[in-house]
Coordinates of C-alpha atoms (C1' of nucleotides) in Angstrom, one line a residue:
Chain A
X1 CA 104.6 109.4 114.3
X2 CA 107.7 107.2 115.0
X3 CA 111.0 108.3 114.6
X4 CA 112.1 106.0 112.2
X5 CA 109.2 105.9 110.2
X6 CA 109.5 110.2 110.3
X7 CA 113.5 109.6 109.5
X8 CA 112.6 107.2 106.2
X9 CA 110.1 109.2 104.5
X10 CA 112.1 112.4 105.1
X11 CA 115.0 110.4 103.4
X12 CA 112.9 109.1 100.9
X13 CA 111.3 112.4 99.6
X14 CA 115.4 113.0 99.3
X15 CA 116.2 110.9 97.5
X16 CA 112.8 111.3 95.0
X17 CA 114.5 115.1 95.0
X18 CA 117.8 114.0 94.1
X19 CA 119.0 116.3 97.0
X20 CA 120.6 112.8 96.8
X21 CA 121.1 111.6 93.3
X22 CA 120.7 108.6 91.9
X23 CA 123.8 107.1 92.3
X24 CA 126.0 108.9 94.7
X25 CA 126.8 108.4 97.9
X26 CA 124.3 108.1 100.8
X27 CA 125.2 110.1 103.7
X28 CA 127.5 108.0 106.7
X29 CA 124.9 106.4 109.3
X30 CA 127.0 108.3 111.8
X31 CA 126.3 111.6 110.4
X32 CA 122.2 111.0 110.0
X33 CA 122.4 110.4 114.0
X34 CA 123.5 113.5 114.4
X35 CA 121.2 115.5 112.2
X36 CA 118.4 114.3 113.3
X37 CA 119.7 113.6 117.2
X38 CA 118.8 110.3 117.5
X39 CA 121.1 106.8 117.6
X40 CA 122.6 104.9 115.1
X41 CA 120.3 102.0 115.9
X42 CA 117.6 103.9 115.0
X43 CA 118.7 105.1 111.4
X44 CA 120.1 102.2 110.6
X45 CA 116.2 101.0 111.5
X46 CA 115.2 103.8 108.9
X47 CA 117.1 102.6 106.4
X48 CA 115.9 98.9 106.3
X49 CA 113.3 99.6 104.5
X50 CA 114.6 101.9 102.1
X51 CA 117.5 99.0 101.5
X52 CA 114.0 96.6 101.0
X53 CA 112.6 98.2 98.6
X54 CA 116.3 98.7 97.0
X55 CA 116.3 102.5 97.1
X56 CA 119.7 102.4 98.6
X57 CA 122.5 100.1 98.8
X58 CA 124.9 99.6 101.7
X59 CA 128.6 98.2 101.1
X60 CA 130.7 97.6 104.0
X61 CA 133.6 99.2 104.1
X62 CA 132.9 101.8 101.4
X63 CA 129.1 103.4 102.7
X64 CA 126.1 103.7 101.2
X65 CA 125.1 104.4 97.8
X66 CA 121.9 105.8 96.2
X67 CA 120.8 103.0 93.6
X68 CA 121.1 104.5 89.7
X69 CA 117.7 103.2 89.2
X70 CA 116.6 104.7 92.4
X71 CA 114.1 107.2 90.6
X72 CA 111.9 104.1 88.4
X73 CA 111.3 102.2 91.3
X74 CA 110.2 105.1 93.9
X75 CA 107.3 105.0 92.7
X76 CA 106.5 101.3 93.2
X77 CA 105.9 101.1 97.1
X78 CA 106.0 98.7 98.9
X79 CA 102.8 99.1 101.2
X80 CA 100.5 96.2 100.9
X81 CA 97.2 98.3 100.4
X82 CA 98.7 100.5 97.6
X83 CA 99.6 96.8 96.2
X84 CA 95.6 95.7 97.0
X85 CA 93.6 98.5 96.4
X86 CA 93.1 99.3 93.1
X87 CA 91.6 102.8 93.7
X88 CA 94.6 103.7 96.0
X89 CA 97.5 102.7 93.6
X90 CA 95.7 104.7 90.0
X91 CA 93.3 107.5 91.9
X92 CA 95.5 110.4 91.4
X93 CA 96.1 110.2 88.2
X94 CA 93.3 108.2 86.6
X95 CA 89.5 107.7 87.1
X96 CA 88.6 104.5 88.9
X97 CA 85.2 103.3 88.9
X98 CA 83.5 100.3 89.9
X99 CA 80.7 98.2 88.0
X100 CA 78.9 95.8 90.4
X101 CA 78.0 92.7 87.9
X102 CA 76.7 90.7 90.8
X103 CA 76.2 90.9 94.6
X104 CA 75.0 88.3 96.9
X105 CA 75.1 86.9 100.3
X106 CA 75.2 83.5 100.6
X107 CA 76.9 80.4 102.7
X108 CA 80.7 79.4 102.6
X109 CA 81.6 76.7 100.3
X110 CA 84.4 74.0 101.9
X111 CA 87.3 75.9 100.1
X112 CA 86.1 78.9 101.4
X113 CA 85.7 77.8 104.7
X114 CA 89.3 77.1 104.5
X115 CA 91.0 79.9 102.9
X116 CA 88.9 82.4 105.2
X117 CA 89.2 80.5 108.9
X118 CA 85.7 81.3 109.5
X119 CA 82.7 78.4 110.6
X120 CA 80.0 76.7 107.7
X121 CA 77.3 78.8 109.4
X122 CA 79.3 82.2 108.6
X123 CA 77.8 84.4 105.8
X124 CA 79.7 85.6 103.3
X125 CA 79.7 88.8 100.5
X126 CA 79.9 87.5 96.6
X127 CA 80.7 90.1 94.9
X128 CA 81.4 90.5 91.0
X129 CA 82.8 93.6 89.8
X130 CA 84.4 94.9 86.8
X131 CA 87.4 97.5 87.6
X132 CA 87.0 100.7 85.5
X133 CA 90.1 102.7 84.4
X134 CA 89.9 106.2 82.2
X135 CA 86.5 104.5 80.9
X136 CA 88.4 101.2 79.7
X137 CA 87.9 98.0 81.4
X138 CA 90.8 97.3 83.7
X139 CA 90.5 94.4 85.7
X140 CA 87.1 91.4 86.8
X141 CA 87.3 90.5 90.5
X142 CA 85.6 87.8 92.0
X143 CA 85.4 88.6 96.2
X144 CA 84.0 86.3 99.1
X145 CA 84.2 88.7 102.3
X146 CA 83.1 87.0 105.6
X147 CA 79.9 89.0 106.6
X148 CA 80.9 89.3 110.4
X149 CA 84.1 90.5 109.8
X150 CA 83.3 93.3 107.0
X151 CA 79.6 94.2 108.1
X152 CA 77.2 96.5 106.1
X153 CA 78.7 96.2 102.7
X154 CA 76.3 97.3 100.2
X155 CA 76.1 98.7 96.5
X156 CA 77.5 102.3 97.3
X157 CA 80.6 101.2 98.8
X158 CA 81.0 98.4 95.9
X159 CA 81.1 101.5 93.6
X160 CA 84.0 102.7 95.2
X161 CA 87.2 101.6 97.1
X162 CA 86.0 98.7 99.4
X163 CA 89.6 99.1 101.1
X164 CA 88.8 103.2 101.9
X165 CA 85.8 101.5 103.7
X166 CA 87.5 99.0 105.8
X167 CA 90.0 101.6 106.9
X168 CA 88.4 104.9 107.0
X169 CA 84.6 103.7 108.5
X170 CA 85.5 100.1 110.4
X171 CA 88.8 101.8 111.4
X172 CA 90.9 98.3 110.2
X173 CA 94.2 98.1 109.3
X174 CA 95.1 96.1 106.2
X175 CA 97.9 93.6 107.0
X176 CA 99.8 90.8 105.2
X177 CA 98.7 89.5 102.0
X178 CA 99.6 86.0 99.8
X179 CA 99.3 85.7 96.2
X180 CA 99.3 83.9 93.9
X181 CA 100.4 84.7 89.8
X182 CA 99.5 82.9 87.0
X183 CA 98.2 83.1 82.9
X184 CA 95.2 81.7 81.6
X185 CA 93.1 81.3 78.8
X186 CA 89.9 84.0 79.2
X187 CA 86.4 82.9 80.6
X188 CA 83.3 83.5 78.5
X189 CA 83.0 86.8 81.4
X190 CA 86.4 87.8 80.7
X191 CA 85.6 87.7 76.6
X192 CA 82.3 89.5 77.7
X193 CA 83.1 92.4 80.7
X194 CA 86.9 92.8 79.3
X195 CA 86.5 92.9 76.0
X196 CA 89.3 89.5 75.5
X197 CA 89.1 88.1 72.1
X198 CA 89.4 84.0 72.4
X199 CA 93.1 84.3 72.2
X200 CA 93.8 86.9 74.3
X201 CA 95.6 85.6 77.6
X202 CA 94.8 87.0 81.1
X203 CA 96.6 87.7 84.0
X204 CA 95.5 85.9 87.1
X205 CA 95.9 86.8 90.4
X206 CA 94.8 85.1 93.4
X207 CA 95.0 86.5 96.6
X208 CA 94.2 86.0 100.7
X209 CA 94.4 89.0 102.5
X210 CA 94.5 89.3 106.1
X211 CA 93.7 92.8 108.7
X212 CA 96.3 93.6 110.7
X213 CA 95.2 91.4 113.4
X214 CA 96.0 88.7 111.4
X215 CA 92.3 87.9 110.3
X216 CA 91.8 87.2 106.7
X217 CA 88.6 89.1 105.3
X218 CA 89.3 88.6 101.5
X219 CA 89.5 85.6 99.1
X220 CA 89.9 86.9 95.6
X221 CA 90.9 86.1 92.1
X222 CA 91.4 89.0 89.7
X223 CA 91.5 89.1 85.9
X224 CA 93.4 91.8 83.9
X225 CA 94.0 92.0 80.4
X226 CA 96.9 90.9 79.4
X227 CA 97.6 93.8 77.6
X228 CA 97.0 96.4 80.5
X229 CA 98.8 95.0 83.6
X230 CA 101.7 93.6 84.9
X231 CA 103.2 93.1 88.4
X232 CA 106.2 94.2 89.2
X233 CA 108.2 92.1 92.8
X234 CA 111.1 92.7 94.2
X235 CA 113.2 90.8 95.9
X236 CA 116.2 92.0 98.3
X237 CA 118.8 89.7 98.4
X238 CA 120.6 91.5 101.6
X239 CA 118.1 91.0 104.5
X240 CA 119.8 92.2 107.5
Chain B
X1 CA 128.1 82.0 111.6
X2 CA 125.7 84.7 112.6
X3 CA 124.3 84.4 116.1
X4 CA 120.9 86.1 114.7
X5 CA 121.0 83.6 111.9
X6 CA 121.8 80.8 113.7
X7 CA 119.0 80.8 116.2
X8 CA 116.7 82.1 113.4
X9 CA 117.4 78.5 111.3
X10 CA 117.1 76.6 115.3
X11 CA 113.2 78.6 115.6
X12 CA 112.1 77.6 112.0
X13 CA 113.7 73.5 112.5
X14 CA 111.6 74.0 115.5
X15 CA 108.5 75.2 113.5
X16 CA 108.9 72.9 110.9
X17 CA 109.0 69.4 113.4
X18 CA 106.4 71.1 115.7
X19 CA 107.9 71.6 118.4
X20 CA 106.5 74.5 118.3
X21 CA 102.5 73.5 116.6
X22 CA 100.9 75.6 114.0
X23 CA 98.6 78.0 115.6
X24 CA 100.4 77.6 119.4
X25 CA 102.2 81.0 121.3
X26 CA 105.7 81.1 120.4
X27 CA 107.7 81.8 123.5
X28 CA 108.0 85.3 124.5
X29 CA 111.0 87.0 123.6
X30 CA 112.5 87.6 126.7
X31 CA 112.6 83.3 127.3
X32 CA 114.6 83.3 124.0
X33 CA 116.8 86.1 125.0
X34 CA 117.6 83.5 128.4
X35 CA 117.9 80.1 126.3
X36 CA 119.9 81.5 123.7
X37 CA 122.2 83.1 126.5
X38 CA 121.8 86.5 124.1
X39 CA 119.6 90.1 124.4
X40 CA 116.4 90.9 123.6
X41 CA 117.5 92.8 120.5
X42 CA 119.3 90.0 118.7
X43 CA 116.3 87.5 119.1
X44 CA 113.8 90.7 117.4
X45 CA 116.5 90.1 115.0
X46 CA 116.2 86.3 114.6
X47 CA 112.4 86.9 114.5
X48 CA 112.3 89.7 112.0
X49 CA 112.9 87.0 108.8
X50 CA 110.6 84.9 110.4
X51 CA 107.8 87.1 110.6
X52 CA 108.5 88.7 107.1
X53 CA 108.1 84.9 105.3
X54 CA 105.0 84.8 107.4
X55 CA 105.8 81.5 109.2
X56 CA 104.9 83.6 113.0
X57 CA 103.0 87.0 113.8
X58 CA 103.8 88.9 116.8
X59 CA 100.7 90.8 118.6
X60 CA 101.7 92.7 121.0
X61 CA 100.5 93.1 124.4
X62 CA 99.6 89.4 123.8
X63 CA 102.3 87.4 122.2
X64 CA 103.9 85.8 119.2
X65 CA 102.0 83.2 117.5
X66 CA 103.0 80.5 115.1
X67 CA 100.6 80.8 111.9
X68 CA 98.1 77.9 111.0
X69 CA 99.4 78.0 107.7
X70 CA 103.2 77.7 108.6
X71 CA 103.7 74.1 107.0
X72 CA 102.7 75.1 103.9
X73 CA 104.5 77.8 104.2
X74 CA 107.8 76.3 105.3
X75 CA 108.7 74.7 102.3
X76 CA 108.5 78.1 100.2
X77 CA 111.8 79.7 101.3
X78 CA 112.8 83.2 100.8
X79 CA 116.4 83.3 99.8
X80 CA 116.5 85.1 96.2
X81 CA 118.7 82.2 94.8
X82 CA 115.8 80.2 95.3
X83 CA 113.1 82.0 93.6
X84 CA 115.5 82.1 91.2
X85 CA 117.7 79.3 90.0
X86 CA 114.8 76.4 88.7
X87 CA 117.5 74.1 89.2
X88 CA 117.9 74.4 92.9
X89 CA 113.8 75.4 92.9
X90 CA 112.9 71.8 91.9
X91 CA 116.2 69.4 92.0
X92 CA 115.1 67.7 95.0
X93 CA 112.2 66.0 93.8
X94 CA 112.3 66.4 90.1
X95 CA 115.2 65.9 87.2
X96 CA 115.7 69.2 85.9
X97 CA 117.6 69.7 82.3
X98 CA 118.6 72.4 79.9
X99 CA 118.8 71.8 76.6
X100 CA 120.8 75.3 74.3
X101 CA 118.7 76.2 71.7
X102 CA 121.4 78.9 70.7
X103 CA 124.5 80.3 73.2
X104 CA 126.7 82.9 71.1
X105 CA 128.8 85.8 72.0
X106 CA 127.9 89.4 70.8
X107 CA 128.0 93.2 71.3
X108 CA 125.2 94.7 74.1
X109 CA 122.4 96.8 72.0
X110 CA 121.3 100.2 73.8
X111 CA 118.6 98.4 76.3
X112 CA 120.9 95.8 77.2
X113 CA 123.3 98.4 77.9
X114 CA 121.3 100.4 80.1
X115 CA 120.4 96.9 81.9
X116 CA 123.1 95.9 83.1
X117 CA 125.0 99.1 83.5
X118 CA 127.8 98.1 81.2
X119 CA 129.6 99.5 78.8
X120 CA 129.1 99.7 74.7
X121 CA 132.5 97.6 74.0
X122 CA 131.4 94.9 76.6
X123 CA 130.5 91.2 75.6
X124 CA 127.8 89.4 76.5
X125 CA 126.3 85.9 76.2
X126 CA 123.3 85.7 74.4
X127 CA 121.8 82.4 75.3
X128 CA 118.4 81.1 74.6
X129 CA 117.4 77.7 77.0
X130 CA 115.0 75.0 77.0
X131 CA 114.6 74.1 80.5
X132 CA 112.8 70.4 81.2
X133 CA 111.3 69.0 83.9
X134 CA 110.5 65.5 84.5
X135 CA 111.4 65.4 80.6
X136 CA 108.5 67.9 79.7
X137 CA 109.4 71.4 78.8
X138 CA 109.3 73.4 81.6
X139 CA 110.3 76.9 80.1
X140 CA 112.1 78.7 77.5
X141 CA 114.6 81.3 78.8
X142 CA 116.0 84.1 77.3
X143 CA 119.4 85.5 78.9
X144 CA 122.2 88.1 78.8
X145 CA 125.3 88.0 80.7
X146 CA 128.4 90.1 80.7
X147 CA 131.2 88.2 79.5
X148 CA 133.4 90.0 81.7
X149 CA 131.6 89.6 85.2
X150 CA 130.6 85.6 84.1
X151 CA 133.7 84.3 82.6
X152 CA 133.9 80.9 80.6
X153 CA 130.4 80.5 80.1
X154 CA 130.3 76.9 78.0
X155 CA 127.9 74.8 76.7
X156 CA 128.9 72.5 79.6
X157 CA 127.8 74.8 82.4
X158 CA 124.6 75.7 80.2
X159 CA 123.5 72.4 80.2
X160 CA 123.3 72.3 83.9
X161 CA 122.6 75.3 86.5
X162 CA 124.0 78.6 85.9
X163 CA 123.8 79.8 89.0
X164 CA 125.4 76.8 90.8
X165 CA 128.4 78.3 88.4
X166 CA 128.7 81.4 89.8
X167 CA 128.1 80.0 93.3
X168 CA 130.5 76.9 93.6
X169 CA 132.9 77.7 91.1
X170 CA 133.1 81.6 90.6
X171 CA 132.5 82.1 94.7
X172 CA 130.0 84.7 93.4
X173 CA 126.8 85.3 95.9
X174 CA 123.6 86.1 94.2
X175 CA 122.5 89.5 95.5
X176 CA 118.7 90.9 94.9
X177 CA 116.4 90.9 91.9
X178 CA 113.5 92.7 90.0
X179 CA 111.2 90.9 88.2
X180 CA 108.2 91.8 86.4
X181 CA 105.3 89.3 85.5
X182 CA 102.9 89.4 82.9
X183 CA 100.8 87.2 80.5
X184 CA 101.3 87.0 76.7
X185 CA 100.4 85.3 73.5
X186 CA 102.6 82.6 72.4
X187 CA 105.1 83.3 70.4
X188 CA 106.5 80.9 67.7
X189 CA 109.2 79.7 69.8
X190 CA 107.1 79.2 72.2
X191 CA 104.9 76.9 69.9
X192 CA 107.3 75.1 68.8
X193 CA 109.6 74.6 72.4
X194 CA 107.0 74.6 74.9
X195 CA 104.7 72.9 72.5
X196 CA 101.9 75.6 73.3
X197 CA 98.9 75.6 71.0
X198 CA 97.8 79.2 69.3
X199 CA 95.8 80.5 71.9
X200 CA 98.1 78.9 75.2
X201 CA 98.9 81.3 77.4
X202 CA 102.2 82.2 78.0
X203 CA 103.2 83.7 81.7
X204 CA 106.5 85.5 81.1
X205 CA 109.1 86.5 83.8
X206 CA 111.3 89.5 82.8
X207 CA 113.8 90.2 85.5
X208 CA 117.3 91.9 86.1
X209 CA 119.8 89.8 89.0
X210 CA 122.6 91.0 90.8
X211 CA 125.7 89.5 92.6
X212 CA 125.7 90.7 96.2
X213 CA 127.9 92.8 94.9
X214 CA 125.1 95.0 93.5
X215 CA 126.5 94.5 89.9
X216 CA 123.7 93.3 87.6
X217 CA 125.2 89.9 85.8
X218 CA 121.6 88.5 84.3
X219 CA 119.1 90.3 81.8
X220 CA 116.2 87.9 81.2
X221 CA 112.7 86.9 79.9
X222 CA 111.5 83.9 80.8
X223 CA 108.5 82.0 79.3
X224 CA 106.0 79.5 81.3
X225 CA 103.1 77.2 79.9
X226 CA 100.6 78.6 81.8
X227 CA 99.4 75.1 82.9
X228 CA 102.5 74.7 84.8
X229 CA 103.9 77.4 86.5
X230 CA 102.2 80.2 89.0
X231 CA 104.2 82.3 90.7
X232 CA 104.1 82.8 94.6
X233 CA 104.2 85.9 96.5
X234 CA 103.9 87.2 100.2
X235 CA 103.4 90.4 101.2
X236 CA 103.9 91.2 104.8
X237 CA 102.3 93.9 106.3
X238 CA 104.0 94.0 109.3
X239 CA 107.5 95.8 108.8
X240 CA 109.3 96.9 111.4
Chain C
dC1 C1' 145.8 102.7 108.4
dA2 C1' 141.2 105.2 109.1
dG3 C1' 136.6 105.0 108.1
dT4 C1' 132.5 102.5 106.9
dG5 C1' 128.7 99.4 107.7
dG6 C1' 127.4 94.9 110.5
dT7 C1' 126.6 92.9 114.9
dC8 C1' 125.6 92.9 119.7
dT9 C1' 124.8 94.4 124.6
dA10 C1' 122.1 95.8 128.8
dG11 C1' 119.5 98.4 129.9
dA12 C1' 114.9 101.9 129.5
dC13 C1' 110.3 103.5 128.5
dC14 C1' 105.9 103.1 125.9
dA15 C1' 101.5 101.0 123.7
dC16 C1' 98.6 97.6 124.0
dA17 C1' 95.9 93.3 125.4
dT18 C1' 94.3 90.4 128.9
dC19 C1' 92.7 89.8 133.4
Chain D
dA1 C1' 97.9 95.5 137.3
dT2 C1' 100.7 92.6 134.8
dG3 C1' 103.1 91.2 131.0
dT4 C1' 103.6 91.3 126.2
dG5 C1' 105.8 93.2 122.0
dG6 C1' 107.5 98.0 119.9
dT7 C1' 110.7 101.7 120.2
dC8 C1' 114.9 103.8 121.5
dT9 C1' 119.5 104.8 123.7
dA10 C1' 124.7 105.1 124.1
dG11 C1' 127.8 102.8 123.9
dA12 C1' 131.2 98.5 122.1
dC13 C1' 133.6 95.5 119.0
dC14 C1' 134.2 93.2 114.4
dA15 C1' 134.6 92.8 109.2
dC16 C1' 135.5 94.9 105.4
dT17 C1' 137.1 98.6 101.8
dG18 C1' 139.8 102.0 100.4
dT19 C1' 144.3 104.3 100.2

DNA sequence: CAGTGGTCTAGACCACATC
DNA sequence: ATGTGGTCTAGACCACTGT
């Protein structure tokens, strides 16, 4: 484990404990060094991303302060796969499950060639499934997966968290992702898999996400009801 | 000016005209540490923004590398004012105008309160805006200010950017902000400003800004035509 | 004024990828 | 084996805030 990584979580169950309330002062960079022996460098490298996400807030002169709305947004992390992956980001409190509508594996088309980097002869997964949250529809997706790149997908692992797969089998870490946010009217599948009446909007999200080693593996576009979902973004104005 | 900053802004001008090609190696970070007569740690720093807006990607034991999509991506800055303010978003190419649909001056109800951390004898705007674009409506904005932290608030200043106010006049600097996006039904104002139809989407924007300051100065919903708006997001994986 | 966070240095060692 | 980026150190000085 890295030190800094170690020193932020340690800090961030902290705060979540209100050993450091919401609102009060954050301790003096100078004194975490010294608890936890390292350098200032490195807790101030431990802090970033606790200042990112807006946990904390530092003010020159004056020190650091825990933000008063420190304990709503702890729970919105800032990890891309609890962003991506449905199953991690409501598993522990709600039952996820998975209806595969459709599941094929068939050639790129040109926008696909281009969103994904990969060659016209490249298969690809198209997959259709319907998101199911505490028995209630959640969310359609519509996934093209490159076949090299995410091999052996099949029914079972469509049933579950595709994302546990690629980290815990293939041994692949997620990396970056890019989305895109939008409304839209429902599709006749939307009226039929998510229960939308005609007038009922949609949220649209669609997304390219990449492995760590910078490789896109997914193309996506993902209904929810309107009703049922919204995304929450922040966005630090202080980048150090 | 920042020495970080400044040779952050000389690598992306350098993206941007190709100097550096989409796709190429970036030069390693020990060559910048030499050309920019600096250390190693200052040019991490100069690549950290970089690398979070997704215009590069280090890998290491092999080198930096400028992404294939970084022209496209070049455009879509990162500064908060800019996801912000429609004004500077789209002044360039497009006329942007505001036309207030109502702008009075009131007491702060309990949510409001708790919003913007202020206090129950505190005045605020309440101003609802047409904003137009290319003389079509572009959205309808709902906003609260404190009086007190945005003084002489006029029709004037409403007609054109806000937060060109704060910046150029007030000396203010816009901070961070939390937005949340969803999708809704039209509502009538909706119908009758953004000319949406009963069953139009609407893709709404709540978010609360702050000065740099870390006091919260805007409390606001937002409302796009789905047809023309979609909101952009990047999610690095990478953080360091 | 003292104390805080912000920037910067000139090294060092490690993990990893390529050869 | 070499060279890359990633982490870490132990200092230093500056900018800013509070009193």
């Amino acid at each position: 484990m890295l030190k800094y990584r170690e020193i932020e979580n340690i800090l961030k169950k902290r705060i979540q404990n209100e050993t450091y309330p919401a609102g009060s002062l954050f301790p003096k960079q100078n004194d975490l060094a010294k608890e936890f022996n390292t350098s200032r460098v490195t807790i101030r490298k431990a802090l970033d991303h606790l200042i990112q996400i807006g946990l904390i807030y530092p003010q020159r002169g004056a020190g650091t302060f825990v933000r008063s709305t420190a304990n709503e947004l702890s729970h919105f992390e800032t990890d891309v796969d609890q962003y991506i992956g449905t199953t991690k980001l409501l598993g522990d409190k709600h039952l996820v499950e998975s209806k595969v509508i459709n599941f094929e594996i068939r050639y790129p088309s040109e926008k696909e060639i281009a969103a994904l980097t990969i060659e016209t002869g490249d298969l690809i997964y198209d997959i259709k499934r319907l998101r199911i949250v505490d028995h209630d529809p959640y969310a359609l997706e519509y996934t093209i997966m490159p076949v090299n790149i995410i091999p052996k997908i099949d029914k079972t692992i469509l049933g579950g968290s595709v994302y546990a797969y690629i980290e815990e089998v293939l041994r692949q870490k997620i990396g970056s992702a890019y989305r895109r946010i939008s409304a839209a009217k429902p599709t006749e599948d939307d009226k039929k898999y998510l229960s939308c009446k005609s007038d009922d909007p949609v949220l649209k999200v669609n997304q390219i996400v990449s492995l760590e080693s910078n490789i896109p593996f997914e193309f996506s576009e993902t209904h929810h009801r309107f009703d049922k979902e919204s995304i929450s973004v922040y966005l630090p104005g202080n980048r150090r």
